Amino acid sequence: MKAFVFPGQGSQYCGMGRDIFEAFPAVKELMRKADEILGFSISNIMFTGSEEELRQTRYTQPAIFLHSIAIASLLDSEGVAMTAGHSLGEYSALCFAGAISFDDAMRIVARRGELMQNAGQQNPGTMAALIGMQDSAVENLLAEASSAGVVQAANFNSPGQVVISGDVAAVKKAIELAPSHGARMAKELVVSGAFHSPLMKPAEEQLAAALENVEIRDSRIPVCMNAVAMPVTAAPEIRKNLIMQLTSPVLWTQSIESMVGNGIREFIEIGPQKVLQGLIKRIDKSVTGSGIDTAEDIRRFI
């Protein structure tokens, strides 16, 4: 059985989506529609924007979502047994699975990006990647570092690769202490906020209010959701998990393990770059992984 998986923030690159825009009339139409919905040209930012511009959360999120859905719209979903997305990518997965319409998803993703950027300015924080630590060692490290402020695991990306998030002082303390807890590397990330931590609480509350105006339907295929690492199809659960996701850790390792446990043997990453393919290979070497990012990839897959 196969699953489509959708990347999150950090996968963006300058010029993303331009070749598929030029190669497929349906994508051209979809991207024009996105520009109209947003009231600004996200396609222009994708094609010609600077790295700095694309790194702004309010642009990054709609850009990656649009790139992923533009590709997915060209693919035959026959035989796709499950889907999942990493953080922002969860919205791509839900749109693909029919739980949220393209128009609503485009609006809510843009709103989410704005809210997260604003929350990062309101409650300044940072994130760091820890390499080579067991999850239990990460817990001990965070317990010690929390004397300096709020800090928690934000992403369980793969075994031995965990991202932490929180107050600047607490994250910096965790980086200092990490080698004594067994980390091979601890590195601060270039981000505009402490995503997937309690510092995103203002964004969580406003996102919940925004989601009240969005119709969420039961999904056609199960979506393995970040906050619970379990396949979900029921609309009320989808809504609850989307709200929880902003302040909860992304349980990516656990989600992939859950999907493999449910019979998935092939993972296809839909969207920019190859980040998830690398993570999945580290989580379970027995499964196969590939990706679709460019017009050439789409032609090969079709």
PDB file of N, CA, C and O in Angstrom, residues 116-178:
ATOM      1  N   MET A 116       1.260  32.778  13.089  1.00  0.00           N
ATOM      2  CA  MET A 116       2.497  32.242  13.651  1.00  0.00           C
ATOM      3  C   MET A 116       3.608  33.296  13.620  1.00  0.00           C
ATOM      4  O   MET A 116       4.387  33.409  14.564  1.00  0.00           O
ATOM      5  N   GLN A 117       3.658  34.075  12.546  1.00  0.00           N
ATOM      6  CA  GLN A 117       4.659  35.145  12.456  1.00  0.00           C
ATOM      7  C   GLN A 117       4.400  36.193  13.542  1.00  0.00           C
ATOM      8  O   GLN A 117       5.324  36.636  14.228  1.00  0.00           O
ATOM      9  N   ASN A 118       3.116  36.553  13.724  1.00  0.00           N
ATOM     10  CA  ASN A 118       2.750  37.546  14.749  1.00  0.00           C
ATOM     11  C   ASN A 118       3.061  37.023  16.151  1.00  0.00           C
ATOM     12  O   ASN A 118       3.563  37.764  17.001  1.00  0.00           O
ATOM     13  N   ALA A 119       2.746  35.753  16.395  1.00  0.00           N
ATOM     14  CA  ALA A 119       3.002  35.166  17.716  1.00  0.00           C
ATOM     15  C   ALA A 119       4.497  35.144  18.008  1.00  0.00           C
ATOM     16  O   ALA A 119       4.925  35.344  19.146  1.00  0.00           O
ATOM     17  N   GLY A 120       5.300  34.932  16.942  1.00  0.00           N
ATOM     18  CA  GLY A 120       6.751  34.944  17.095  1.00  0.00           C
ATOM     19  C   GLY A 120       7.280  36.323  17.478  1.00  0.00           C
ATOM     20  O   GLY A 120       8.268  36.435  18.215  1.00  0.00           O
ATOM     21  N   GLN A 121       6.595  37.373  17.000  1.00  0.00           N
ATOM     22  CA  GLN A 121       6.985  38.741  17.366  1.00  0.00           C
ATOM     23  C   GLN A 121       6.493  39.087  18.775  1.00  0.00           C
ATOM     24  O   GLN A 121       7.176  39.760  19.544  1.00  0.00           O
ATOM     25  N   GLN A 122       5.301  38.589  19.103  1.00  0.00           N
ATOM     26  CA  GLN A 122       4.678  38.863  20.416  1.00  0.00           C
ATOM     27  C   GLN A 122       5.411  38.125  21.544  1.00  0.00           C
ATOM     28  O   GLN A 122       5.651  38.684  22.608  1.00  0.00           O
ATOM     29  N   ASN A 123       5.725  36.848  21.303  1.00  0.00           N
ATOM     30  CA  ASN A 123       6.432  36.011  22.286  1.00  0.00           C
ATOM     31  C   ASN A 123       7.726  35.514  21.650  1.00  0.00           C
ATOM     32  O   ASN A 123       7.785  34.382  21.175  1.00  0.00           O
ATOM     33  N   PRO A 124       8.768  36.346  21.614  1.00  0.00           N
ATOM     34  CA  PRO A 124       9.994  35.931  20.913  1.00  0.00           C
ATOM     35  C   PRO A 124      10.548  34.614  21.467  1.00  0.00           C
ATOM     36  O   PRO A 124      10.608  34.417  22.677  1.00  0.00           O
ATOM     37  N   GLY A 125      10.897  33.733  20.550  1.00  0.00           N
ATOM     38  CA  GLY A 125      11.464  32.444  20.938  1.00  0.00           C
ATOM     39  C   GLY A 125      12.316  31.917  19.811  1.00  0.00           C
ATOM     40  O   GLY A 125      12.495  32.577  18.788  1.00  0.00           O
ATOM     41  N   THR A 126      12.840  30.720  20.005  1.00  0.00           N
ATOM     42  CA  THR A 126      13.687  30.137  18.971  1.00  0.00           C
ATOM     43  C   THR A 126      13.550  28.612  18.995  1.00  0.00           C
ATOM     44  O   THR A 126      12.799  28.063  19.811  1.00  0.00           O
ATOM     45  N   MET A 127      14.264  27.954  18.091  1.00  0.00           N
ATOM     46  CA  MET A 127      14.228  26.492  17.991  1.00  0.00           C
ATOM     47  C   MET A 127      15.646  25.984  17.759  1.00  0.00           C
ATOM     48  O   MET A 127      16.514  26.743  17.312  1.00  0.00           O
ATOM     49  N   ALA A 128      15.867  24.706  18.076  1.00  0.00           N
ATOM     50  CA  ALA A 128      17.187  24.114  17.847  1.00  0.00           C
ATOM     51  C   ALA A 128      17.025  22.647  17.484  1.00  0.00           C
ATOM     52  O   ALA A 128      16.094  21.981  17.931  1.00  0.00           O
ATOM     53  N   ALA A 129      17.954  22.168  16.659  1.00  0.00           N
ATOM     54  CA  ALA A 129      17.966  20.751  16.279  1.00  0.00           C
ATOM     55  C   ALA A 129      18.960  20.018  17.164  1.00  0.00           C
ATOM     56  O   ALA A 129      20.082  20.486  17.374  1.00  0.00           O
ATOM     57  N   LEU A 130      18.528  18.870  17.695  1.00  0.00           N
ATOM     58  CA  LEU A 130      19.402  18.004  18.494  1.00  0.00           C
ATOM     59  C   LEU A 130      19.626  16.716  17.709  1.00  0.00           C
ATOM     60  O   LEU A 130      18.663  16.060  17.306  1.00  0.00           O
ATOM     61  N   ILE A 131      20.868  16.367  17.494  1.00  0.00           N
ATOM     62  CA  ILE A 131      21.203  15.172  16.706  1.00  0.00           C
ATOM     63  C   ILE A 131      21.889  14.142  17.603  1.00  0.00           C
ATOM     64  O   ILE A 131      22.787  14.480  18.380  1.00  0.00           O
ATOM     65  N   GLY A 132      21.446  12.892  17.465  1.00  0.00           N
ATOM     66  CA  GLY A 132      22.130  11.779  18.126  1.00  0.00           C
ATOM     67  C   GLY A 132      21.649  11.457  19.527  1.00  0.00           C
ATOM     68  O   GLY A 132      22.317  10.717  20.254  1.00  0.00           O
ATOM     69  N   MET A 133      20.479  12.005  19.924  1.00  0.00           N
ATOM     70  CA  MET A 133      19.976  11.735  21.280  1.00  0.00           C
ATOM     71  C   MET A 133      18.752  10.823  21.264  1.00  0.00           C
ATOM     72  O   MET A 133      17.894  10.930  20.385  1.00  0.00           O
ATOM     73  N   GLN A 134      18.671   9.931  22.253  1.00  0.00           N
ATOM     74  CA  GLN A 134      17.458   9.143  22.472  1.00  0.00           C
ATOM     75  C   GLN A 134      16.360  10.075  22.977  1.00  0.00           C
ATOM     76  O   GLN A 134      16.647  11.081  23.636  1.00  0.00           O
ATOM     77  N   ASP A 135      15.100   9.730  22.698  1.00  0.00           N
ATOM     78  CA  ASP A 135      13.975  10.567  23.148  1.00  0.00           C
ATOM     79  C   ASP A 135      13.988  10.749  24.670  1.00  0.00           C
ATOM     80  O   ASP A 135      13.690  11.840  25.170  1.00  0.00           O
ATOM     81  N   SER A 136      14.335   9.697  25.400  1.00  0.00           N
ATOM     82  CA  SER A 136      14.358   9.781  26.870  1.00  0.00           C
ATOM     83  C   SER A 136      15.426  10.769  27.342  1.00  0.00           C
ATOM     84  O   SER A 136      15.226  11.518  28.307  1.00  0.00           O
ATOM     85  N   ALA A 137      16.566  10.798  26.641  1.00  0.00           N
ATOM     86  CA  ALA A 137      17.640  11.746  26.981  1.00  0.00           C
ATOM     87  C   ALA A 137      17.201  13.178  26.697  1.00  0.00           C
ATOM     88  O   ALA A 137      17.543  14.113  27.444  1.00  0.00           O
ATOM     89  N   VAL A 138      16.422  13.358  25.621  1.00  0.00           N
ATOM     90  CA  VAL A 138      15.886  14.689  25.292  1.00  0.00           C
ATOM     91  C   VAL A 138      14.981  15.174  26.429  1.00  0.00           C
ATOM     92  O   VAL A 138      15.066  16.328  26.857  1.00  0.00           O
ATOM     93  N   GLU A 139      14.138  14.278  26.938  1.00  0.00           N
ATOM     94  CA  GLU A 139      13.241  14.644  28.054  1.00  0.00           C
ATOM     95  C   GLU A 139      14.034  15.108  29.269  1.00  0.00           C
ATOM     96  O   GLU A 139      13.703  16.119  29.894  1.00  0.00           O
ATOM     97  N   ASN A 140      15.099  14.391  29.600  1.00  0.00           N
ATOM     98  CA  ASN A 140      15.943  14.768  30.750  1.00  0.00           C
ATOM     99  C   ASN A 140      16.608  16.121  30.527  1.00  0.00           C
ATOM    100  O   ASN A 140      16.682  16.951  31.433  1.00  0.00           O
ATOM    101  N   LEU A 141      17.087  16.324  29.291  1.00  0.00           N
ATOM    102  CA  LEU A 141      17.729  17.597  28.939  1.00  0.00           C
ATOM    103  C   LEU A 141      16.747  18.759  29.099  1.00  0.00           C
ATOM    104  O   LEU A 141      17.076  19.793  29.690  1.00  0.00           O
ATOM    105  N   LEU A 142      15.533  18.573  28.580  1.00  0.00           N
ATOM    106  CA  LEU A 142      14.536  19.649  28.633  1.00  0.00           C
ATOM    107  C   LEU A 142      14.119  19.954  30.073  1.00  0.00           C
ATOM    108  O   LEU A 142      13.876  21.111  30.424  1.00  0.00           O
ATOM    109  N   ALA A 143      14.044  18.915  30.899  1.00  0.00           N
ATOM    110  CA  ALA A 143      13.695  19.125  32.311  1.00  0.00           C
ATOM    111  C   ALA A 143      14.743  20.024  32.977  1.00  0.00           C
ATOM    112  O   ALA A 143      14.410  20.923  33.759  1.00  0.00           O
ATOM    113  N   GLU A 144      16.014  19.805  32.615  1.00  0.00           N
ATOM    114  CA  GLU A 144      17.097  20.613  33.189  1.00  0.00           C
ATOM    115  C   GLU A 144      17.095  22.036  32.622  1.00  0.00           C
ATOM    116  O   GLU A 144      17.218  23.015  33.366  1.00  0.00           O
ATOM    117  N   ALA A 145      16.904  22.147  31.299  1.00  0.00           N
ATOM    118  CA  ALA A 145      16.955  23.467  30.641  1.00  0.00           C
ATOM    119  C   ALA A 145      15.749  24.333  30.980  1.00  0.00           C
ATOM    120  O   ALA A 145      15.814  25.567  30.876  1.00  0.00           O
ATOM    121  N   SER A 146      14.657  23.711  31.403  1.00  0.00           N
ATOM    122  CA  SER A 146      13.419  24.481  31.650  1.00  0.00           C
ATOM    123  C   SER A 146      13.541  25.422  32.855  1.00  0.00           C
ATOM    124  O   SER A 146      12.679  26.267  33.073  1.00  0.00           O
ATOM    125  N   SER A 147      14.643  25.304  33.616  1.00  0.00           N
ATOM    126  CA  SER A 147      14.878  26.266  34.708  1.00  0.00           C
ATOM    127  C   SER A 147      15.100  27.670  34.140  1.00  0.00           C
ATOM    128  O   SER A 147      14.941  28.667  34.841  1.00  0.00           O
ATOM    129  N   ALA A 148      15.451  27.744  32.841  1.00  0.00           N
ATOM    130  CA  ALA A 148      15.703  29.048  32.200  1.00  0.00           C
ATOM    131  C   ALA A 148      14.481  29.578  31.447  1.00  0.00           C
ATOM    132  O   ALA A 148      14.529  30.660  30.860  1.00  0.00           O
ATOM    133  N   GLY A 149      13.387  28.803  31.413  1.00  0.00           N
ATOM    134  CA  GLY A 149      12.176  29.252  30.706  1.00  0.00           C
ATOM    135  C   GLY A 149      11.460  28.089  30.050  1.00  0.00           C
ATOM    136  O   GLY A 149      11.789  26.918  30.272  1.00  0.00           O
ATOM    137  N   VAL A 150      10.494  28.432  29.191  1.00  0.00           N
ATOM    138  CA  VAL A 150       9.701  27.409  28.498  1.00  0.00           C
ATOM    139  C   VAL A 150      10.540  26.761  27.404  1.00  0.00           C
ATOM    140  O   VAL A 150      11.138  27.462  26.579  1.00  0.00           O
ATOM    141  N   VAL A 151      10.584  25.434  27.391  1.00  0.00           N
ATOM    142  CA  VAL A 151      11.239  24.713  26.293  1.00  0.00           C
ATOM    143  C   VAL A 151      10.627  23.312  26.211  1.00  0.00           C
ATOM    144  O   VAL A 151      10.390  22.676  27.233  1.00  0.00           O
ATOM    145  N   GLN A 152      10.315  22.878  24.993  1.00  0.00           N
ATOM    146  CA  GLN A 152       9.748  21.532  24.816  1.00  0.00           C
ATOM    147  C   GLN A 152      10.167  20.961  23.464  1.00  0.00           C
ATOM    148  O   GLN A 152      10.665  21.692  22.599  1.00  0.00           O
ATOM    149  N   ALA A 153       9.971  19.659  23.301  1.00  0.00           N
ATOM    150  CA  ALA A 153      10.205  19.030  21.997  1.00  0.00           C
ATOM    151  C   ALA A 153       9.162  19.556  21.030  1.00  0.00           C
ATOM    152  O   ALA A 153       7.971  19.629  21.363  1.00  0.00           O
ATOM    153  N   ALA A 154       9.599  19.961  19.843  1.00  0.00           N
ATOM    154  CA  ALA A 154       8.686  20.512  18.835  1.00  0.00           C
ATOM    155  C   ALA A 154       8.444  19.529  17.700  1.00  0.00           C
ATOM    156  O   ALA A 154       7.334  19.413  17.201  1.00  0.00           O
ATOM    157  N   ASN A 155       9.504  18.831  17.268  1.00  0.00           N
ATOM    158  CA  ASN A 155       9.401  17.861  16.165  1.00  0.00           C
ATOM    159  C   ASN A 155      10.201  16.614  16.501  1.00  0.00           C
ATOM    160  O   ASN A 155      11.415  16.701  16.708  1.00  0.00           O
ATOM    161  N   PHE A 156       9.533  15.470  16.514  1.00  0.00           N
ATOM    162  CA  PHE A 156      10.247  14.193  16.551  1.00  0.00           C
ATOM    163  C   PHE A 156      10.376  13.759  15.086  1.00  0.00           C
ATOM    164  O   PHE A 156       9.494  13.112  14.535  1.00  0.00           O
ATOM    165  N   ASN A 157      11.475  14.179  14.440  1.00  0.00           N
ATOM    166  CA  ASN A 157      11.596  14.030  12.989  1.00  0.00           C
ATOM    167  C   ASN A 157      11.994  12.624  12.553  1.00  0.00           C
ATOM    168  O   ASN A 157      11.510  12.109  11.544  1.00  0.00           O
ATOM    169  N   SER A 158      12.932  12.032  13.281  1.00  0.00           N
ATOM    170  CA  SER A 158      13.382  10.667  13.009  1.00  0.00           C
ATOM    171  C   SER A 158      14.178  10.237  14.238  1.00  0.00           C
ATOM    172  O   SER A 158      14.531  11.086  15.062  1.00  0.00           O
ATOM    173  N   PRO A 159      14.454   8.942  14.379  1.00  0.00           N
ATOM    174  CA  PRO A 159      15.234   8.524  15.547  1.00  0.00           C
ATOM    175  C   PRO A 159      16.572   9.268  15.599  1.00  0.00           C
ATOM    176  O   PRO A 159      17.314   9.287  14.628  1.00  0.00           O
ATOM    177  N   GLY A 160      16.840   9.920  16.718  1.00  0.00           N
ATOM    178  CA  GLY A 160      18.081  10.677  16.847  1.00  0.00           C
ATOM    179  C   GLY A 160      18.047  12.066  16.249  1.00  0.00           C
ATOM    180  O   GLY A 160      19.063  12.757  16.237  1.00  0.00           O
ATOM    181  N   GLN A 161      16.870  12.507  15.766  1.00  0.00           N
ATOM    182  CA  GLN A 161      16.756  13.887  15.267  1.00  0.00           C
ATOM    183  C   GLN A 161      15.482  14.531  15.826  1.00  0.00           C
ATOM    184  O   GLN A 161      14.377  14.239  15.383  1.00  0.00           O
ATOM    185  N   VAL A 162      15.688  15.357  16.856  1.00  0.00           N
ATOM    186  CA  VAL A 162      14.570  16.030  17.531  1.00  0.00           C
ATOM    187  C   VAL A 162      14.819  17.531  17.489  1.00  0.00           C
ATOM    188  O   VAL A 162      15.942  17.995  17.688  1.00  0.00           O
ATOM    189  N   VAL A 163      13.757  18.291  17.208  1.00  0.00           N
ATOM    190  CA  VAL A 163      13.841  19.747  17.249  1.00  0.00           C
ATOM    191  C   VAL A 163      13.147  20.223  18.516  1.00  0.00           C
ATOM    192  O   VAL A 163      12.067  19.726  18.862  1.00  0.00           O
ATOM    193  N   ILE A 164      13.785  21.157  19.235  1.00  0.00           N
ATOM    194  CA  ILE A 164      13.181  21.723  20.443  1.00  0.00           C
ATOM    195  C   ILE A 164      12.804  23.172  20.196  1.00  0.00           C
ATOM    196  O   ILE A 164      13.313  23.808  19.270  1.00  0.00           O
ATOM    197  N   SER A 165      11.917  23.707  21.044  1.00  0.00           N
ATOM    198  CA  SER A 165      11.352  25.028  20.798  1.00  0.00           C
ATOM    199  C   SER A 165      11.000  25.687  22.119  1.00  0.00           C
ATOM    200  O   SER A 165      10.577  25.013  23.067  1.00  0.00           O
ATOM    201  N   GLY A 166      11.169  27.012  22.202  1.00  0.00           N
ATOM    202  CA  GLY A 166      10.763  27.717  23.425  1.00  0.00           C
ATOM    203  C   GLY A 166      11.436  29.061  23.578  1.00  0.00           C
ATOM    204  O   GLY A 166      11.896  29.663  22.602  1.00  0.00           O
ATOM    205  N   ASP A 167      11.491  29.538  24.827  1.00  0.00           N
ATOM    206  CA  ASP A 167      12.149  30.810  25.134  1.00  0.00           C
ATOM    207  C   ASP A 167      13.612  30.769  24.697  1.00  0.00           C
ATOM    208  O   ASP A 167      14.270  29.724  24.821  1.00  0.00           O
ATOM    209  N   VAL A 168      14.119  31.904  24.254  1.00  0.00           N
ATOM    210  CA  VAL A 168      15.503  31.969  23.753  1.00  0.00           C
ATOM    211  C   VAL A 168      16.493  31.470  24.811  1.00  0.00           C
ATOM    212  O   VAL A 168      17.363  30.638  24.525  1.00  0.00           O
ATOM    213  N   ALA A 169      16.341  31.942  26.058  1.00  0.00           N
ATOM    214  CA  ALA A 169      17.292  31.569  27.122  1.00  0.00           C
ATOM    215  C   ALA A 169      17.256  30.067  27.388  1.00  0.00           C
ATOM    216  O   ALA A 169      18.307  29.434  27.585  1.00  0.00           O
ATOM    217  N   ALA A 170      16.055  29.480  27.391  1.00  0.00           N
ATOM    218  CA  ALA A 170      15.916  28.048  27.691  1.00  0.00           C
ATOM    219  C   ALA A 170      16.463  27.182  26.558  1.00  0.00           C
ATOM    220  O   ALA A 170      17.107  26.159  26.802  1.00  0.00           O
ATOM    221  N   VAL A 171      16.232  27.597  25.315  1.00  0.00           N
ATOM    222  CA  VAL A 171      16.756  26.834  24.173  1.00  0.00           C
ATOM    223  C   VAL A 171      18.283  26.922  24.152  1.00  0.00           C
ATOM    224  O   VAL A 171      18.968  25.918  23.926  1.00  0.00           O
ATOM    225  N   LYS A 172      18.817  28.113  24.407  1.00  0.00           N
ATOM    226  CA  LYS A 172      20.280  28.272  24.431  1.00  0.00           C
ATOM    227  C   LYS A 172      20.901  27.428  25.558  1.00  0.00           C
ATOM    228  O   LYS A 172      21.973  26.842  25.387  1.00  0.00           O
ATOM    229  N   LYS A 173      20.210  27.360  26.705  1.00  0.00           N
ATOM    230  CA  LYS A 173      20.701  26.529  27.811  1.00  0.00           C
ATOM    231  C   LYS A 173      20.698  25.050  27.397  1.00  0.00           C
ATOM    232  O   LYS A 173      21.644  24.314  27.687  1.00  0.00           O
ATOM    233  N   ALA A 174      19.635  24.639  26.709  1.00  0.00           N
ATOM    234  CA  ALA A 174      19.549  23.245  26.237  1.00  0.00           C
ATOM    235  C   ALA A 174      20.688  22.933  25.267  1.00  0.00           C
ATOM    236  O   ALA A 174      21.275  21.841  25.316  1.00  0.00           O
ATOM    237  N   ILE A 175      21.018  23.898  24.381  1.00  0.00           N
ATOM    238  CA  ILE A 175      22.126  23.701  23.424  1.00  0.00           C
ATOM    239  C   ILE A 175      23.445  23.503  24.183  1.00  0.00           C
ATOM    240  O   ILE A 175      24.235  22.618  23.858  1.00  0.00           O
ATOM    241  N   GLU A 176      23.671  24.328  25.227  1.00  0.00           N
ATOM    242  CA  GLU A 176      24.902  24.221  26.036  1.00  0.00           C
ATOM    243  C   GLU A 176      24.996  22.866  26.744  1.00  0.00           C
ATOM    244  O   GLU A 176      26.062  22.258  26.819  1.00  0.00           O
ATOM    245  N   LEU A 177      23.850  22.415  27.273  1.00  0.00           N
ATOM    246  CA  LEU A 177      23.834  21.182  28.067  1.00  0.00           C
ATOM    247  C   LEU A 177      23.790  19.915  27.211  1.00  0.00           C
ATOM    248  O   LEU A 177      24.106  18.824  27.699  1.00  0.00           O
ATOM    249  N   ALA A 178      23.380  20.060  25.944  1.00  0.00           N
ATOM    250  CA  ALA A 178      23.113  18.886  25.091  1.00  0.00           C
ATOM    251  C   ALA A 178      24.281  17.889  25.001  1.00  0.00           C
ATOM    252  O   ALA A 178      24.054  16.679  25.116  1.00  0.00           O
TER     253      ALA A 178
END
